[in-house]
mmCIF file of C-alpha atoms in Angstrom:
data_model
loop_
_atom_site.group_PDB
_atom_site.id
_atom_site.type_symbol
_atom_site.label_atom_id
_atom_site.label_comp_id
_atom_site.label_asym_id
_atom_site.label_seq_id
_atom_site.Cartn_x
_atom_site.Cartn_y
_atom_site.Cartn_z
ATOM 1 C CA MET Y 1 0.555 -2.544 -14.156
ATOM 2 C CA SER Y 2 1.351 -6.088 -15.081
ATOM 3 C CA GLN Y 3 0.812 -7.609 -11.631
ATOM 4 C CA LYS Y 4 -2.432 -7.513 -9.717
ATOM 5 C CA ASN Y 5 -2.221 -5.654 -6.403
ATOM 6 C CA SER Y 6 -2.707 -8.882 -4.444
ATOM 7 C CA GLU Y 7 0.437 -10.312 -6.078
ATOM 8 C CA LYS Y 8 2.604 -7.276 -5.324
ATOM 9 C CA THR Y 9 4.807 -6.876 -2.288
ATOM 10 C CA ILE Y 10 4.172 -4.144 0.247
ATOM 11 C CA SER Y 11 7.215 -2.315 -1.104
ATOM 12 C CA GLN Y 12 5.826 -2.408 -4.644
ATOM 13 C CA LYS Y 13 2.465 -1.135 -3.421
ATOM 14 C CA ILE Y 14 4.149 1.724 -1.547
ATOM 15 C CA ILE Y 15 5.988 2.686 -4.741
ATOM 16 C CA ASP Y 16 2.677 2.625 -6.646
ATOM 17 C CA LEU Y 17 1.088 4.812 -3.964
ATOM 18 C CA GLU Y 18 4.011 7.249 -4.085
ATOM 19 C CA ASN Y 19 3.622 7.427 -7.873
ATOM 20 C CA LEU Y 20 -0.067 8.234 -7.505
ATOM 21 C CA VAL Y 21 0.694 10.951 -4.953
ATOM 22 C CA GLY Y 22 3.318 12.290 -7.342
ATOM 23 C CA TRP Y 23 0.714 12.419 -10.093
ATOM 24 C CA PHE Y 24 -1.453 14.698 -7.941
ATOM 25 C CA GLU Y 25 1.533 17.001 -7.440
ATOM 26 C CA SER Y 26 2.592 16.961 -11.100
ATOM 27 C CA ASP Y 27 1.736 19.048 -14.118
ATOM 28 C CA ASP Y 28 -0.044 15.963 -15.534
ATOM 29 C CA PHE Y 29 -2.868 16.417 -13.008
ATOM 30 C CA VAL Y 30 -6.251 16.354 -14.744
ATOM 31 C CA LEU Y 31 -9.267 17.166 -12.625
ATOM 32 C CA GLU Y 32 -11.515 14.736 -14.486
ATOM 33 C CA GLU Y 33 -9.130 11.874 -13.707
ATOM 34 C CA ALA Y 34 -8.505 12.876 -10.092
ATOM 35 C CA LEU Y 35 -11.379 10.874 -8.596
ATOM 36 C CA VAL Y 36 -10.275 7.670 -10.317
ATOM 37 C CA GLN Y 37 -6.682 8.179 -9.197
ATOM 38 C CA TYR Y 38 -7.805 9.056 -5.671
ATOM 39 C CA LYS Y 39 -9.822 5.834 -5.428
ATOM 40 C CA LYS Y 40 -6.792 3.840 -6.601
ATOM 41 C CA ALA Y 41 -4.623 5.557 -3.993
ATOM 42 C CA GLU Y 42 -7.199 4.959 -1.277
ATOM 43 C CA GLN Y 43 -7.424 1.252 -2.164
ATOM 44 C CA LEU Y 44 -3.641 0.882 -2.169
ATOM 45 C CA ALA Y 45 -3.345 2.653 1.186
ATOM 46 C CA GLU Y 46 -5.962 0.319 2.665
ATOM 47 C CA GLU Y 47 -4.196 -2.778 1.306
ATOM 48 C CA ILE Y 48 -0.843 -1.572 2.644
ATOM 49 C CA THR Y 49 -2.331 -0.841 6.063
ATOM 50 C CA ASN Y 50 -4.009 -4.250 6.244
ATOM 51 C CA GLU Y 51 -0.852 -6.095 5.228
ATOM 52 C CA LEU Y 52 1.256 -4.149 7.723
ATOM 53 C CA GLU Y 53 -1.226 -4.964 10.504
ATOM 54 C CA ILE Y 54 -1.005 -8.662 9.634
ATOM 55 C CA LEU Y 55 2.793 -8.498 9.684
ATOM 56 C CA GLN Y 56 2.728 -6.667 12.995
ATOM 57 C CA ASN Y 57 0.502 -9.373 14.489
ATOM 58 C CA ASP Y 58 2.801 -12.093 13.146
ATOM 59 C CA ILE Y 59 5.832 -10.361 14.658
ATOM 60 C CA THR Y 60 4.063 -10.016 17.998
ATOM 61 C CA ILE Y 61 3.236 -13.728 18.015
ATOM 62 C CA LEU Y 62 6.800 -14.674 17.091
ATOM 63 C CA LYS Y 63 8.187 -12.373 19.761
ATOM 64 C CA LYS Y 64 5.958 -13.974 22.403
ATOM 65 C CA ARG Y 65 7.098 -17.431 21.309
ATOM 66 C CA PHE Y 66 10.734 -16.339 21.407
ATOM 67 C CA ASP Y 67 10.316 -14.821 24.864
ATOM 68 C CA GLU Y 68 8.874 -18.118 26.138
ATOM 69 C CA VAL Y 69 11.946 -20.071 25.056
#
């Protein structure tokens, strides 16, 4: 990965998460590496959730402002 997670878009992070999930379902699955991959997936999922919550809050604020106009 050339970009740090904090520099990636939500869409890019979702693709990374999907790739990690795919790894678990693939023939490349190695038990010894599973914990490391799981932790990466868990971190990505948390980042995605946090960013989506922030966006949801921003949208709610904008909607309230729009409704006031």
